[in-house]
PDB file of C-alpha atoms in Angstrom:
ATOM      1  CA  MET A 235     107.468  94.356 -66.065  1.00  0.00           C
ATOM      2  CA  SER A 236     107.957  93.791 -69.982  1.00  0.00           C
ATOM      3  CA  ALA A 237     109.433  90.651 -71.497  1.00  0.00           C
ATOM      4  CA  ILE A 238     112.042  92.764 -72.773  1.00  0.00           C
ATOM      5  CA  ASP A 239     112.973  94.383 -69.500  1.00  0.00           C
ATOM      6  CA  ARG A 240     113.155  91.087 -67.837  1.00  0.00           C
ATOM      7  CA  ALA A 241     115.373  89.936 -70.700  1.00  0.00           C
ATOM      8  CA  LEU A 242     117.597  92.907 -69.807  1.00  0.00           C
ATOM      9  CA  ALA A 243     117.761  92.168 -66.214  1.00  0.00           C
ATOM     10  CA  ALA A 244     118.786  88.705 -66.978  1.00  0.00           C
ATOM     11  CA  ASN A 245     121.432  90.192 -69.347  1.00  0.00           C
ATOM     12  CA  ARG A 246     122.920  92.214 -66.691  1.00  0.00           C
ATOM     13  CA  TYR A 247     123.702  88.907 -64.699  1.00  0.00           C
ATOM     14  CA  PHE A 248     124.752  86.956 -67.897  1.00  0.00           C
ATOM     15  CA  ALA A 249     127.226  89.836 -68.610  1.00  0.00           C
ATOM     16  CA  GLU A 250     128.639  89.916 -65.084  1.00  0.00           C
ATOM     17  CA  THR A 251     129.469  86.286 -65.403  1.00  0.00           C
ATOM     18  CA  PHE A 252     130.396  86.312 -69.181  1.00  0.00           C
ATOM     19  CA  GLU A 253     133.856  84.649 -70.122  1.00  0.00           C
ATOM     20  CA  LEU A 254     135.011  84.796 -73.376  1.00  0.00           C
ATOM     21  CA  PRO A 255     135.680  81.314 -74.925  1.00  0.00           C
ATOM     22  CA  PRO A 256     139.212  80.324 -74.816  1.00  0.00           C
ATOM     23  CA  ARG A 257     139.322  79.628 -78.480  1.00  0.00           C
ATOM     24  CA  MET A 258     137.063  80.653 -81.532  1.00  0.00           C
ATOM     25  CA  PRO A 259     137.304  78.058 -84.005  1.00  0.00           C
ATOM     26  CA  ASN A 260     135.916  79.034 -87.567  1.00  0.00           C
ATOM     27  CA  PRO A 261     132.385  77.575 -87.634  1.00  0.00           C
ATOM     28  CA  GLU A 262     132.046  74.391 -89.985  1.00  0.00           C
ATOM     29  CA  LEU A 263     128.307  73.897 -89.688  1.00  0.00           C
ATOM     30  CA  ALA A 264     125.302  76.179 -90.737  1.00  0.00           C
ATOM     31  CA  ALA A 265     121.909  74.984 -89.464  1.00  0.00           C
ATOM     32  CA  VAL A 266     118.486  76.260 -90.247  1.00  0.00           C
ATOM     33  CA  LEU A 267     115.871  75.786 -87.608  1.00  0.00           C
ATOM     34  CA  CYS A 268     112.430  77.066 -86.689  1.00  0.00           C
ATOM     35  CA  MET A 269     111.988  80.018 -84.206  1.00  0.00           C
ATOM     36  CA  ASP A 270     109.943  77.893 -82.024  1.00  0.00           C
ATOM     37  CA  ALA A 271     110.304  78.881 -78.416  1.00  0.00           C
ATOM     38  CA  ARG A 272     110.511  75.127 -77.265  1.00  0.00           C
ATOM     39  CA  ILE A 273     114.094  74.680 -79.353  1.00  0.00           C
ATOM     40  CA  ASP A 274     117.479  75.413 -78.110  1.00  0.00           C
ATOM     41  CA  PRO A 275     119.478  74.761 -81.240  1.00  0.00           C
ATOM     42  CA  ILE A 276     123.077  75.211 -79.510  1.00  0.00           C
ATOM     43  CA  ARG A 277     122.207  72.570 -76.907  1.00  0.00           C
ATOM     44  CA  THR A 278     120.322  70.189 -79.338  1.00  0.00           C
ATOM     45  CA  LEU A 279     123.203  70.294 -81.701  1.00  0.00           C
ATOM     46  CA  GLY A 280     125.888  70.184 -78.740  1.00  0.00           C
ATOM     47  CA  LEU A 281     127.686  73.138 -80.263  1.00  0.00           C
ATOM     48  CA  HIS A 282     130.593  75.127 -78.349  1.00  0.00           C
ATOM     49  CA  PRO A 283     130.780  78.892 -79.060  1.00  0.00           C
ATOM     50  CA  GLY A 284     132.134  79.593 -82.387  1.00  0.00           C
ATOM     51  CA  GLU A 285     130.857  76.217 -83.807  1.00  0.00           C
ATOM     52  CA  GLY A 286     128.194  77.143 -85.793  1.00  0.00           C
ATOM     53  CA  HIS A 287     125.984  79.503 -87.583  1.00  0.00           C
ATOM     54  CA  ILE A 288     122.323  79.210 -86.345  1.00  0.00           C
ATOM     55  CA  ILE A 289     119.668  80.542 -88.730  1.00  0.00           C
ATOM     56  CA  ARG A 290     116.140  80.490 -87.500  1.00  0.00           C
ATOM     57  CA  ASN A 291     112.987  81.745 -88.908  1.00  0.00           C
ATOM     58  CA  ALA A 292     109.244  80.434 -88.905  1.00  0.00           C
ATOM     59  CA  GLY A 293     109.305  76.769 -89.954  1.00  0.00           C
ATOM     60  CA  GLY A 294     112.988  76.640 -90.457  1.00  0.00           C
ATOM     61  CA  ARG A 295     112.332  77.103 -94.160  1.00  0.00           C
ATOM     62  CA  LEU A 296     115.090  77.426 -96.699  1.00  0.00           C
ATOM     63  CA  SER A 297     113.766  80.131 -98.781  1.00  0.00           C
ATOM     64  CA  ASP A 298     114.291  83.064 -96.104  1.00  0.00           C
ATOM     65  CA  ALA A 299     117.471  81.332 -95.129  1.00  0.00           C
ATOM     66  CA  ILE A 300     119.174  81.723 -98.676  1.00  0.00           C
ATOM     67  CA  ARG A 301     120.856  85.014 -98.027  1.00  0.00           C
ATOM     68  CA  SER A 302     122.075  84.013 -94.612  1.00  0.00           C
ATOM     69  CA  LEU A 303     123.557  80.550 -95.922  1.00  0.00           C
ATOM     70  CA  ALA A 304     125.046  82.154 -98.888  1.00  0.00           C
ATOM     71  CA  ILE A 305     127.051  84.393 -96.702  1.00  0.00           C
ATOM     72  CA  SER A 306     127.729  82.004 -94.381  1.00  0.00           C
ATOM     73  CA  GLN A 307     129.411  79.719 -96.949  1.00  0.00           C
ATOM     74  CA  THR A 308     130.940  82.084 -99.205  1.00  0.00           C
ATOM     75  CA  ILE A 309     131.956  84.951 -97.147  1.00  0.00           C
ATOM     76  CA  LEU A 310     132.357  83.067 -93.914  1.00  0.00           C
ATOM     77  CA  GLY A 311     133.547  79.498 -94.736  1.00  0.00           C
ATOM     78  CA  THR A 312     130.907  77.027 -93.372  1.00  0.00           C
ATOM     79  CA  ARG A 313     131.048  73.979 -95.172  1.00  0.00           C
ATOM     80  CA  GLU A 314     128.190  71.750 -93.959  1.00  0.00           C
ATOM     81  CA  VAL A 315     124.343  72.604 -93.797  1.00  0.00           C
ATOM     82  CA  ALA A 316     121.654  71.098 -91.620  1.00  0.00           C
ATOM     83  CA  ILE A 317     118.213  71.845 -92.417  1.00  0.00           C
ATOM     84  CA  VAL A 318     115.747  71.035 -89.225  1.00  0.00           C
ATOM     85  CA  HIS A 319     112.040  71.182 -89.109  1.00  0.00           C
ATOM     86  CA  HIS A 320     110.283  69.871 -86.036  1.00  0.00           C
ATOM     87  CA  THR A 321     107.159  68.145 -84.556  1.00  0.00           C
ATOM     88  CA  GLU A 322     104.135  70.284 -83.524  1.00  0.00           C
ATOM     89  CA  CYS A 323     105.433  72.966 -85.512  1.00  0.00           C
ATOM     90  CA  GLY A 324     102.755  76.137 -85.726  1.00  0.00           C
ATOM     91  CA  MET A 325     103.214  76.108 -89.435  1.00  0.00           C
ATOM     92  CA  MET A 326     101.276  72.954 -89.900  1.00  0.00           C
ATOM     93  CA  ARG A 327      98.444  74.369 -88.236  1.00  0.00           C
ATOM     94  CA  TYR A 328      97.012  76.701 -91.064  1.00  0.00           C
ATOM     95  CA  SER A 329      97.145  77.138 -94.986  1.00  0.00           C
ATOM     96  CA  ASP A 330      98.778  79.951 -96.553  1.00  0.00           C
ATOM     97  CA  ASP A 331      95.097  81.126 -97.527  1.00  0.00           C
ATOM     98  CA  GLU A 332      93.913  80.712 -94.175  1.00  0.00           C
ATOM     99  CA  MET A 333      96.771  82.674 -92.652  1.00  0.00           C
ATOM    100  CA  ARG A 334      95.984  85.580 -95.101  1.00  0.00           C
ATOM    101  CA  MET A 335      92.721  85.734 -94.015  1.00  0.00           C
ATOM    102  CA  MET A 336      93.652  85.990 -90.507  1.00  0.00           C
ATOM    103  CA  PHE A 337      96.125  88.924 -91.082  1.00  0.00           C
ATOM    104  CA  ARG A 338      93.051  90.695 -92.853  1.00  0.00           C
ATOM    105  CA  LYS A 339      91.056  90.153 -89.712  1.00  0.00           C
ATOM    106  CA  ALA A 340      93.649  90.966 -87.259  1.00  0.00           C
ATOM    107  CA  THR A 341      95.322  94.037 -88.949  1.00  0.00           C
ATOM    108  CA  GLY A 342      93.430  94.937 -92.053  1.00  0.00           C
ATOM    109  CA  ALA A 343      96.604  94.197 -93.820  1.00  0.00           C
ATOM    110  CA  ILE A 344      96.186  92.636 -97.328  1.00  0.00           C
ATOM    111  CA  ALA A 345      98.875  89.734 -97.068  1.00  0.00           C
ATOM    112  CA  ASP A 346      98.400  88.367-100.538  1.00  0.00           C
ATOM    113  CA  GLY A 347     101.809  89.311-101.680  1.00  0.00           C
ATOM    114  CA  ILE A 348     103.735  87.149 -99.002  1.00  0.00           C
ATOM    115  CA  ALA A 349     104.059  83.429 -98.968  1.00  0.00           C
ATOM    116  CA  PHE A 350     103.911  82.514 -95.457  1.00  0.00           C
ATOM    117  CA  LEU A 351     105.620  79.005 -96.117  1.00  0.00           C
ATOM    118  CA  PRO A 352     103.484  76.615 -93.976  1.00  0.00           C
ATOM    119  CA  PHE A 353     103.232  72.899 -94.705  1.00  0.00           C
ATOM    120  CA  HIS A 354     101.191  69.854 -93.831  1.00  0.00           C
ATOM    121  CA  ASP A 355     103.742  67.082 -94.197  1.00  0.00           C
ATOM    122  CA  LEU A 356     106.694  67.218 -92.127  1.00  0.00           C
ATOM    123  CA  GLU A 357     108.981  64.855 -93.759  1.00  0.00           C
ATOM    124  CA  GLN A 358     108.038  66.375 -97.354  1.00  0.00           C
ATOM    125  CA  SER A 359     108.786  70.089 -96.047  1.00  0.00           C
ATOM    126  CA  VAL A 360     112.239  68.840 -95.204  1.00  0.00           C
ATOM    127  CA  ARG A 361     112.541  67.311 -98.801  1.00  0.00           C
ATOM    128  CA  ASP A 362     111.150  70.111-100.405  1.00  0.00           C
ATOM    129  CA  ASP A 363     113.659  72.501 -98.647  1.00  0.00           C
ATOM    130  CA  LEU A 364     116.585  70.060 -99.696  1.00  0.00           C
ATOM    131  CA  GLU A 365     115.479  70.282-103.440  1.00  0.00           C
ATOM    132  CA  LEU A 366     115.279  74.037-103.117  1.00  0.00           C
ATOM    133  CA  TYR A 367     118.791  74.149-101.819  1.00  0.00           C
ATOM    134  CA  ARG A 368     119.964  71.952-104.902  1.00  0.00           C
ATOM    135  CA  GLN A 369     118.258  74.361-107.081  1.00  0.00           C
ATOM    136  CA  SER A 370     119.784  77.542-105.449  1.00  0.00           C
ATOM    137  CA  THR A 371     122.846  78.647-107.655  1.00  0.00           C
ATOM    138  CA  LEU A 372     123.856  80.899-104.677  1.00  0.00           C
ATOM    139  CA  LEU A 373     124.504  77.877-102.609  1.00  0.00           C
ATOM    140  CA  ARG A 374     127.394  75.684-102.406  1.00  0.00           C
ATOM    141  CA  GLN A 375     126.600  72.228-104.150  1.00  0.00           C
ATOM    142  CA  ASP A 376     129.936  70.555-103.296  1.00  0.00           C
ATOM    143  CA  ILE A 377     129.502  70.274 -99.461  1.00  0.00           C
ATOM    144  CA  PRO A 378     127.179  67.901 -97.435  1.00  0.00           C
ATOM    145  CA  VAL A 379     123.394  69.293 -97.036  1.00  0.00           C
ATOM    146  CA  ARG A 380     121.320  67.239 -94.759  1.00  0.00           C
ATOM    147  CA  GLY A 381     117.783  67.466 -93.423  1.00  0.00           C
ATOM    148  CA  PHE A 382     116.347  66.359 -89.896  1.00  0.00           C
ATOM    149  CA  ILE A 383     113.255  66.335 -88.000  1.00  0.00           C
ATOM    150  CA  TYR A 384     113.525  67.569 -84.284  1.00  0.00           C
ATOM    151  CA  ASP A 385     110.935  65.828 -81.862  1.00  0.00           C
ATOM    152  CA  VAL A 386     110.059  68.344 -79.184  1.00  0.00           C
ATOM    153  CA  GLU A 387     108.675  65.709 -76.989  1.00  0.00           C
ATOM    154  CA  THR A 388     112.158  63.738 -76.690  1.00  0.00           C
ATOM    155  CA  GLY A 389     114.805  66.267 -77.814  1.00  0.00           C
ATOM    156  CA  ARG A 390     115.876  63.660 -80.620  1.00  0.00           C
ATOM    157  CA  LEU A 391     117.099  64.555 -84.114  1.00  0.00           C
ATOM    158  CA  THR A 392     115.735  62.091 -86.928  1.00  0.00           C
ATOM    159  CA  GLU A 393     117.517  62.389 -90.595  1.00  0.00           C
ATOM    160  CA  VAL A 394     115.177  62.529 -93.399  1.00  0.00           C
ATOM    161  CA  GLU A 395     116.532  60.371 -96.256  1.00  0.00           C
TER     162      GLU A 395
ATOM    163  CA  MET B 699     134.171  62.979 -88.435  1.00  0.00           C
ATOM    164  CA  SER B 700     131.745  65.598 -90.108  1.00  0.00           C
ATOM    165  CA  ALA B 701     130.297  68.454 -87.895  1.00  0.00           C
ATOM    166  CA  ILE B 702     127.004  67.259 -88.448  1.00  0.00           C
ATOM    167  CA  ASP B 703     127.856  63.648 -87.285  1.00  0.00           C
ATOM    168  CA  ARG B 704     129.535  65.074 -84.284  1.00  0.00           C
ATOM    169  CA  ALA B 705     126.304  67.222 -83.658  1.00  0.00           C
ATOM    170  CA  LEU B 706     124.289  64.072 -84.027  1.00  0.00           C
ATOM    171  CA  ALA B 707     126.393  62.312 -81.455  1.00  0.00           C
ATOM    172  CA  ALA B 708     125.798  65.081 -78.922  1.00  0.00           C
ATOM    173  CA  ASN B 709     122.061  64.990 -79.856  1.00  0.00           C
ATOM    174  CA  ARG B 710     122.039  61.507 -78.735  1.00  0.00           C
ATOM    175  CA  TYR B 711     123.316  62.570 -75.368  1.00  0.00           C
ATOM    176  CA  PHE B 712     121.088  65.378 -75.213  1.00  0.00           C
ATOM    177  CA  ALA B 713     117.980  63.416 -75.924  1.00  0.00           C
ATOM    178  CA  GLU B 714     119.039  60.773 -73.330  1.00  0.00           C
ATOM    179  CA  THR B 715     118.935  63.621 -70.487  1.00  0.00           C
ATOM    180  CA  PHE B 716     116.046  65.551 -72.217  1.00  0.00           C
ATOM    181  CA  GLU B 717     113.360  66.753 -69.919  1.00  0.00           C
ATOM    182  CA  LEU B 718     110.141  68.387 -71.064  1.00  0.00           C
ATOM    183  CA  PRO B 719     109.835  71.709 -69.205  1.00  0.00           C
ATOM    184  CA  PRO B 720     107.145  71.566 -66.503  1.00  0.00           C
ATOM    185  CA  ARG B 721     105.030  74.353 -67.997  1.00  0.00           C
ATOM    186  CA  MET B 722     104.964  75.782 -71.453  1.00  0.00           C
ATOM    187  CA  PRO B 723     104.045  79.370 -71.327  1.00  0.00           C
ATOM    188  CA  ASN B 724     102.929  81.438 -74.543  1.00  0.00           C
ATOM    189  CA  PRO B 725     105.845  83.349 -75.635  1.00  0.00           C
ATOM    190  CA  GLU B 726     105.690  87.044 -75.371  1.00  0.00           C
ATOM    191  CA  LEU B 727     108.925  88.048 -77.018  1.00  0.00           C
ATOM    192  CA  ALA B 728     110.126  87.695 -80.514  1.00  0.00           C
ATOM    193  CA  ALA B 729     114.049  88.562 -80.849  1.00  0.00           C
ATOM    194  CA  VAL B 730     115.824  89.092 -84.150  1.00  0.00           C
ATOM    195  CA  LEU B 731     119.355  88.270 -83.963  1.00  0.00           C
ATOM    196  CA  CYS B 732     122.463  87.535 -86.076  1.00  0.00           C
ATOM    197  CA  MET B 733     123.306  83.884 -86.789  1.00  0.00           C
ATOM    198  CA  ASP B 734     126.986  84.584 -85.434  1.00  0.00           C
ATOM    199  CA  ALA B 735     128.665  81.404 -83.821  1.00  0.00           C
ATOM    200  CA  ARG B 736     129.333  83.640 -80.653  1.00  0.00           C
ATOM    201  CA  ILE B 737     125.796  84.500 -79.667  1.00  0.00           C
ATOM    202  CA  ASP B 738     123.982  82.165 -77.859  1.00  0.00           C
ATOM    203  CA  PRO B 739     120.305  84.232 -77.559  1.00  0.00           C
ATOM    204  CA  ILE B 740     118.604  82.224 -75.009  1.00  0.00           C
ATOM    205  CA  ARG B 741     121.221  82.642 -72.479  1.00  0.00           C
ATOM    206  CA  THR B 742     121.948  86.242 -73.497  1.00  0.00           C
ATOM    207  CA  LEU B 743     118.378  87.003 -72.910  1.00  0.00           C
ATOM    208  CA  GLY B 744     117.631  84.787 -69.983  1.00  0.00           C
ATOM    209  CA  LEU B 745     114.644  82.891 -71.622  1.00  0.00           C
ATOM    210  CA  HIS B 746     113.286  79.727 -70.219  1.00  0.00           C
ATOM    211  CA  PRO B 747     111.805  77.167 -72.570  1.00  0.00           C
ATOM    212  CA  GLY B 748     108.827  78.457 -74.317  1.00  0.00           C
ATOM    213  CA  GLU B 749     109.378  82.334 -73.423  1.00  0.00           C
ATOM    214  CA  GLY B 750     110.593  83.578 -76.751  1.00  0.00           C
ATOM    215  CA  HIS B 751     110.824  82.941 -80.675  1.00  0.00           C
ATOM    216  CA  ILE B 752     114.171  83.563 -81.735  1.00  0.00           C
ATOM    217  CA  ILE B 753     114.617  84.480 -85.339  1.00  0.00           C
ATOM    218  CA  ARG B 754     118.302  84.568 -86.529  1.00  0.00           C
ATOM    219  CA  ASN B 755     119.766  85.599 -89.825  1.00  0.00           C
ATOM    220  CA  ALA B 756     123.231  87.221 -90.999  1.00  0.00           C
ATOM    221  CA  GLY B 757     123.325  90.555 -89.407  1.00  0.00           C
ATOM    222  CA  GLY B 758     119.923  90.131 -87.491  1.00  0.00           C
ATOM    223  CA  ARG B 759     118.394  92.245 -90.347  1.00  0.00           C
ATOM    224  CA  LEU B 760     114.628  92.945 -90.115  1.00  0.00           C
ATOM    225  CA  SER B 761     113.832  92.602 -93.867  1.00  0.00           C
ATOM    226  CA  ASP B 762     114.713  88.653 -93.902  1.00  0.00           C
ATOM    227  CA  ALA B 763     112.725  88.545 -90.524  1.00  0.00           C
ATOM    228  CA  ILE B 764     109.225  89.941 -91.696  1.00  0.00           C
ATOM    229  CA  ARG B 765     107.364  86.810 -92.578  1.00  0.00           C
ATOM    230  CA  SER B 766     108.578  85.142 -89.243  1.00  0.00           C
ATOM    231  CA  LEU B 767     107.857  88.064 -87.227  1.00  0.00           C
ATOM    232  CA  ALA B 768     104.441  88.579 -88.702  1.00  0.00           C
ATOM    233  CA  ILE B 769     103.422  84.893 -87.890  1.00  0.00           C
ATOM    234  CA  SER B 770     104.928  85.123 -84.674  1.00  0.00           C
ATOM    235  CA  GLN B 771     102.714  88.113 -83.721  1.00  0.00           C
ATOM    236  CA  THR B 772      99.474  87.704 -85.636  1.00  0.00           C
ATOM    237  CA  ILE B 773      99.237  83.681 -85.726  1.00  0.00           C
ATOM    238  CA  LEU B 774     101.226  83.040 -82.423  1.00  0.00           C
ATOM    239  CA  GLY B 775     100.325  86.027 -80.191  1.00  0.00           C
ATOM    240  CA  THR B 776     103.998  87.569 -79.304  1.00  0.00           C
ATOM    241  CA  ARG B 777     103.547  90.901 -78.281  1.00  0.00           C
ATOM    242  CA  GLU B 778     107.241  92.436 -77.747  1.00  0.00           C
ATOM    243  CA  VAL B 779     109.916  92.659 -80.352  1.00  0.00           C
ATOM    244  CA  ALA B 780     113.635  93.115 -79.730  1.00  0.00           C
ATOM    245  CA  ILE B 781     116.131  93.662 -82.766  1.00  0.00           C
ATOM    246  CA  VAL B 782     119.554  92.929 -81.810  1.00  0.00           C
ATOM    247  CA  HIS B 783     122.918  93.717 -84.156  1.00  0.00           C
ATOM    248  CA  HIS B 784     126.231  93.207 -82.645  1.00  0.00           C
ATOM    249  CA  THR B 785     129.978  94.057 -82.412  1.00  0.00           C
ATOM    250  CA  GLU B 786     132.457  92.465 -84.683  1.00  0.00           C
ATOM    251  CA  CYS B 787     129.648  91.385 -86.963  1.00  0.00           C
ATOM    252  CA  GLY B 788     130.900  90.009 -90.191  1.00  0.00           C
ATOM    253  CA  MET B 789     128.356  92.068 -92.071  1.00  0.00           C
ATOM    254  CA  MET B 790     130.531  95.218 -91.615  1.00  0.00           C
ATOM    255  CA  ARG B 791     133.202  93.722 -93.387  1.00  0.00           C
ATOM    256  CA  TYR B 792     132.330  94.299 -97.057  1.00  0.00           C
ATOM    257  CA  SER B 793     130.060  96.272 -99.004  1.00  0.00           C
ATOM    258  CA  ASP B 794     127.087  94.684-101.310  1.00  0.00           C
ATOM    259  CA  ASP B 795     129.280  95.146-104.211  1.00  0.00           C
ATOM    260  CA  GLU B 796     132.276  93.345-102.857  1.00  0.00           C
ATOM    261  CA  MET B 797     130.108  90.514-101.566  1.00  0.00           C
ATOM    262  CA  ARG B 798     128.706  89.997-105.356  1.00  0.00           C
ATOM    263  CA  MET B 799     131.937  90.108-106.616  1.00  0.00           C
ATOM    264  CA  MET B 800     133.332  87.458-103.871  1.00  0.00           C
ATOM    265  CA  PHE B 801     130.430  85.223-105.221  1.00  0.00           C
ATOM    266  CA  ARG B 802     131.258  85.684-108.744  1.00  0.00           C
ATOM    267  CA  LYS B 803     134.746  84.451-108.174  1.00  0.00           C
ATOM    268  CA  ALA B 804     133.842  81.708-105.775  1.00  0.00           C
ATOM    269  CA  THR B 805     130.868  80.135-107.438  1.00  0.00           C
ATOM    270  CA  GLY B 806     130.505  81.797-110.792  1.00  0.00           C
ATOM    271  CA  ALA B 807     127.126  82.621-109.500  1.00  0.00           C
ATOM    272  CA  ILE B 808     125.671  86.338-110.619  1.00  0.00           C
ATOM    273  CA  ALA B 809     124.541  87.587-107.363  1.00  0.00           C
ATOM    274  CA  ASP B 810     123.164  91.065-108.597  1.00  0.00           C
ATOM    275  CA  GLY B 811     119.741  89.965-107.714  1.00  0.00           C
ATOM    276  CA  ILE B 812     120.318  89.728-103.897  1.00  0.00           C
ATOM    277  CA  ALA B 813     120.549  92.305-101.501  1.00  0.00           C
ATOM    278  CA  PHE B 814     123.300  90.958 -98.892  1.00  0.00           C
ATOM    279  CA  LEU B 815     122.223  93.841 -96.328  1.00  0.00           C
ATOM    280  CA  PRO B 816     125.738  94.512 -95.009  1.00  0.00           C
ATOM    281  CA  PHE B 817     126.137  97.788 -92.880  1.00  0.00           C
ATOM    282  CA  HIS B 818     128.832 100.047 -91.676  1.00  0.00           C
ATOM    283  CA  ASP B 819     127.346 101.837 -88.909  1.00  0.00           C
ATOM    284  CA  LEU B 820     126.205  99.392 -86.185  1.00  0.00           C
ATOM    285  CA  GLU B 821     123.796 102.023 -84.400  1.00  0.00           C
ATOM    286  CA  GLN B 822     122.585 103.018 -87.772  1.00  0.00           C
ATOM    287  CA  SER B 823     121.774  99.487 -88.952  1.00  0.00           C
ATOM    288  CA  VAL B 824     119.587  98.973 -85.827  1.00  0.00           C
ATOM    289  CA  ARG B 825     117.847 102.539 -86.210  1.00  0.00           C
ATOM    290  CA  ASP B 826     117.365 101.498 -89.959  1.00  0.00           C
ATOM    291  CA  ASP B 827     115.798  98.274 -89.041  1.00  0.00           C
ATOM    292  CA  LEU B 828     113.529  99.992 -86.386  1.00  0.00           C
ATOM    293  CA  GLU B 829     112.495 102.371 -89.151  1.00  0.00           C
ATOM    294  CA  LEU B 830     111.812  99.339 -91.603  1.00  0.00           C
ATOM    295  CA  TYR B 831     109.709  97.795 -88.843  1.00  0.00           C
ATOM    296  CA  ARG B 832     107.566 100.885 -88.496  1.00  0.00           C
ATOM    297  CA  GLN B 833     106.985 101.037 -92.207  1.00  0.00           C
ATOM    298  CA  SER B 834     105.753  97.195 -92.491  1.00  0.00           C
ATOM    299  CA  THR B 835     102.123  96.902 -92.780  1.00  0.00           C
ATOM    300  CA  LEU B 836     102.239  93.125 -91.636  1.00  0.00           C
ATOM    301  CA  LEU B 837     103.941  93.880 -88.619  1.00  0.00           C
ATOM    302  CA  ARG B 838     101.992  95.063 -85.232  1.00  0.00           C
ATOM    303  CA  GLN B 839     102.609  98.617 -84.485  1.00  0.00           C
ATOM    304  CA  ASP B 840     100.764  98.604 -81.313  1.00  0.00           C
ATOM    305  CA  ILE B 841     103.456  96.619 -79.251  1.00  0.00           C
ATOM    306  CA  PRO B 842     106.974  97.905 -77.832  1.00  0.00           C
ATOM    307  CA  VAL B 843     109.794  97.460 -80.650  1.00  0.00           C
ATOM    308  CA  ARG B 844     113.154  98.015 -79.099  1.00  0.00           C
ATOM    309  CA  GLY B 845     116.622  97.924 -80.731  1.00  0.00           C
ATOM    310  CA  PHE B 846     120.072  96.664 -79.073  1.00  0.00           C
ATOM    311  CA  ILE B 847     123.715  96.346 -79.781  1.00  0.00           C
ATOM    312  CA  TYR B 848     125.215  93.112 -78.287  1.00  0.00           C
ATOM    313  CA  ASP B 849     128.855  93.300 -77.353  1.00  0.00           C
ATOM    314  CA  VAL B 850     130.328  89.923 -78.347  1.00  0.00           C
ATOM    315  CA  GLU B 851     133.551  90.939 -75.782  1.00  0.00           C
ATOM    316  CA  THR B 852     131.265  91.548 -72.725  1.00  0.00           C
ATOM    317  CA  GLY B 853     127.956  89.741 -73.285  1.00  0.00           C
ATOM    318  CA  ARG B 854     126.278  93.078 -72.726  1.00  0.00           C
ATOM    319  CA  LEU B 855     123.146  94.269 -74.539  1.00  0.00           C
ATOM    320  CA  THR B 856     122.935  98.115 -74.896  1.00  0.00           C
ATOM    321  CA  GLU B 857     119.735  99.829 -76.179  1.00  0.00           C
ATOM    322  CA  VAL B 858     119.730 102.058 -79.203  1.00  0.00           C
ATOM    323  CA  GLU B 859     117.641 105.154 -78.522  1.00  0.00           C
TER     324      GLU B 859
END
């Protein structure tokens, strides 16, 4: 049975017991996190339905998230941002050049035109993304924007100052 | 108290009761979904920790997700893809031009250089993203790639054929 078919079977049960939440607050928070299979952002951040926009990509990098954050803020009204990178991230294993080589080997595709956005220093990658945020004219500069590291061994968030 | 500070307080409790899952399977599935605050992808798809990469952006659009999916497949080994758009999506409210105007009004920023990727026909947007997938040389063409609509009123996934 394929993973998608298992998910569809699980979804039938989910839908049978689905209850619409009693109220749907306007989300205040937009959070950017990694796609990593060990992370459950909604539980990690203690969010209830309706409370936050969750943006996820490889590494939790800002540059892939700018369109979504811009919409979240200016069209949909969120007014705080959390950027979360995490320990043991797959994006710390290889350099951009090594990834390009892996693509060439695996698929034949020339991947020179894509920035895979790997990083080696976890705190610095959070700081880099906070700085990129500050340089982005499409993003609101008048709201709190804070960076965190999530420890996949403990479930704990630590702020990057 | 800010939304982030509430999330940090919730995270302290989360971390206190955090248990590492007993086994960490290699994820087979990569799923692309919207950032919408009403969607809990992990519960919706019945995933256990370690079972799936979750990529989320405004609308669940493929073009923002190509870097992440490419890494998920070729670097990290996933071998199925689900693309999920949903009913009542905020991306169906405005056209690209209307969004650009809203940005100009709200922030003064000229947003002509960004494609906000709104859509009007939910099934067609899923089909468009499936077609964009097929045209992407960085993405694996030898694995199942399936599109779905998530109904936020019922919790149910319906496949788009």
